[in-house]
PDB file of C-alpha atoms in Angstrom:
ATOM      1  CA  UNK O1054      83.709  57.425-122.865  1.00 55.00           C
ATOM      2  CA  UNK O1055      80.250  56.282-123.517  1.00 72.00           C
ATOM      3  CA  UNK O1056      79.196  56.582-119.877  1.00 72.00           C
ATOM      4  CA  UNK O1057      80.626  60.042-119.484  1.00 74.00           C
ATOM      5  CA  UNK O1058      78.865  60.912-122.536  1.00 75.00           C
ATOM      6  CA  UNK O1059      75.558  59.727-121.233  1.00 74.00           C
ATOM      7  CA  UNK O1060      75.945  61.433-117.923  1.00 82.00           C
ATOM      8  CA  UNK O1061      76.719  64.763-119.566  1.00 80.00           C
ATOM      9  CA  UNK O1062      73.868  64.372-121.888  1.00 75.00           C
ATOM     10  CA  UNK O1063      71.695  63.664-118.697  1.00 76.00           C
ATOM     11  CA  UNK O1064      73.193  66.717-116.693  1.00 80.00           C
ATOM     12  CA  UNK O1065      72.530  68.970-119.803  1.00 83.00           C
ATOM     13  CA  UNK O1066      68.769  67.698-120.162  1.00 80.00           C
ATOM     14  CA  UNK O1067      68.258  68.189-116.552  1.00 80.00           C
ATOM     15  CA  UNK O1068      69.579  71.859-116.496  1.00 82.00           C
ATOM     16  CA  UNK O1069      67.305  72.412-119.671  1.00 84.00           C
ATOM     17  CA  UNK O1070      64.269  70.946-117.855  1.00 82.00           C
ATOM     18  CA  UNK O1071      64.786  73.004-114.692  1.00 83.00           C
ATOM     19  CA  UNK O1072      65.793  76.247-116.776  1.00 85.00           C
ATOM     20  CA  UNK O1073      62.456  75.658-119.021  1.00 88.00           C
ATOM     21  CA  UNK O1074      60.318  75.087-115.753  1.00 87.00           C
ATOM     22  CA  UNK O1075      61.795  78.292-114.183  1.00 90.00           C
ATOM     23  CA  UNK O1076      60.905  80.285-117.419  1.00 90.00           C
ATOM     24  CA  UNK O1077      57.286  79.089-117.350  1.00 90.00           C
ATOM     25  CA  UNK O1078      56.954  79.752-113.817  1.00 92.00           C
ATOM     26  CA  UNK O1079      58.423  83.258-114.270  1.00 92.00           C
ATOM     27  CA  UNK O1080      56.099  83.872-117.441  1.00 91.00           C
ATOM     28  CA  UNK O1081      52.938  82.805-115.178  1.00 93.00           C
ATOM     29  CA  UNK O1082      53.835  84.803-112.492  1.00 92.00           C
ATOM     30  CA  UNK O1083      54.451  87.925-114.816  1.00 90.00           C
ATOM     31  CA  UNK O1084      51.113  87.324-116.495  1.00 90.00           C
ATOM     32  CA  UNK O1085      49.162  86.958-113.343  1.00 88.00           C
ATOM     33  CA  UNK O1086      50.895  90.036-111.744  1.00 85.00           C
ATOM     34  CA  UNK O1087      49.692  92.033-115.021  1.00 82.00           C
ATOM     35  CA  UNK O1088      46.329  90.778-115.086  1.00 78.00           C
ATOM     36  CA  UNK O1089      45.947  91.573-111.357  1.00 71.00           C
ATOM     37  CA  UNK O1090      47.340  94.973-111.633  1.00 63.00           C
ATOM     38  CA  UNK O1091      45.240  95.746-114.538  1.00 55.00           C
TER      39      UNK O1091
END
């Protein structure tokens, strides 16, 4: 049970890290595009 719980937490943490990284990349690209278009 403990190992399954740890694996699930690791998977959730990995997904959160990837999602936040993607969000940061999108925000950076959007802000860069805005400054260039202006």
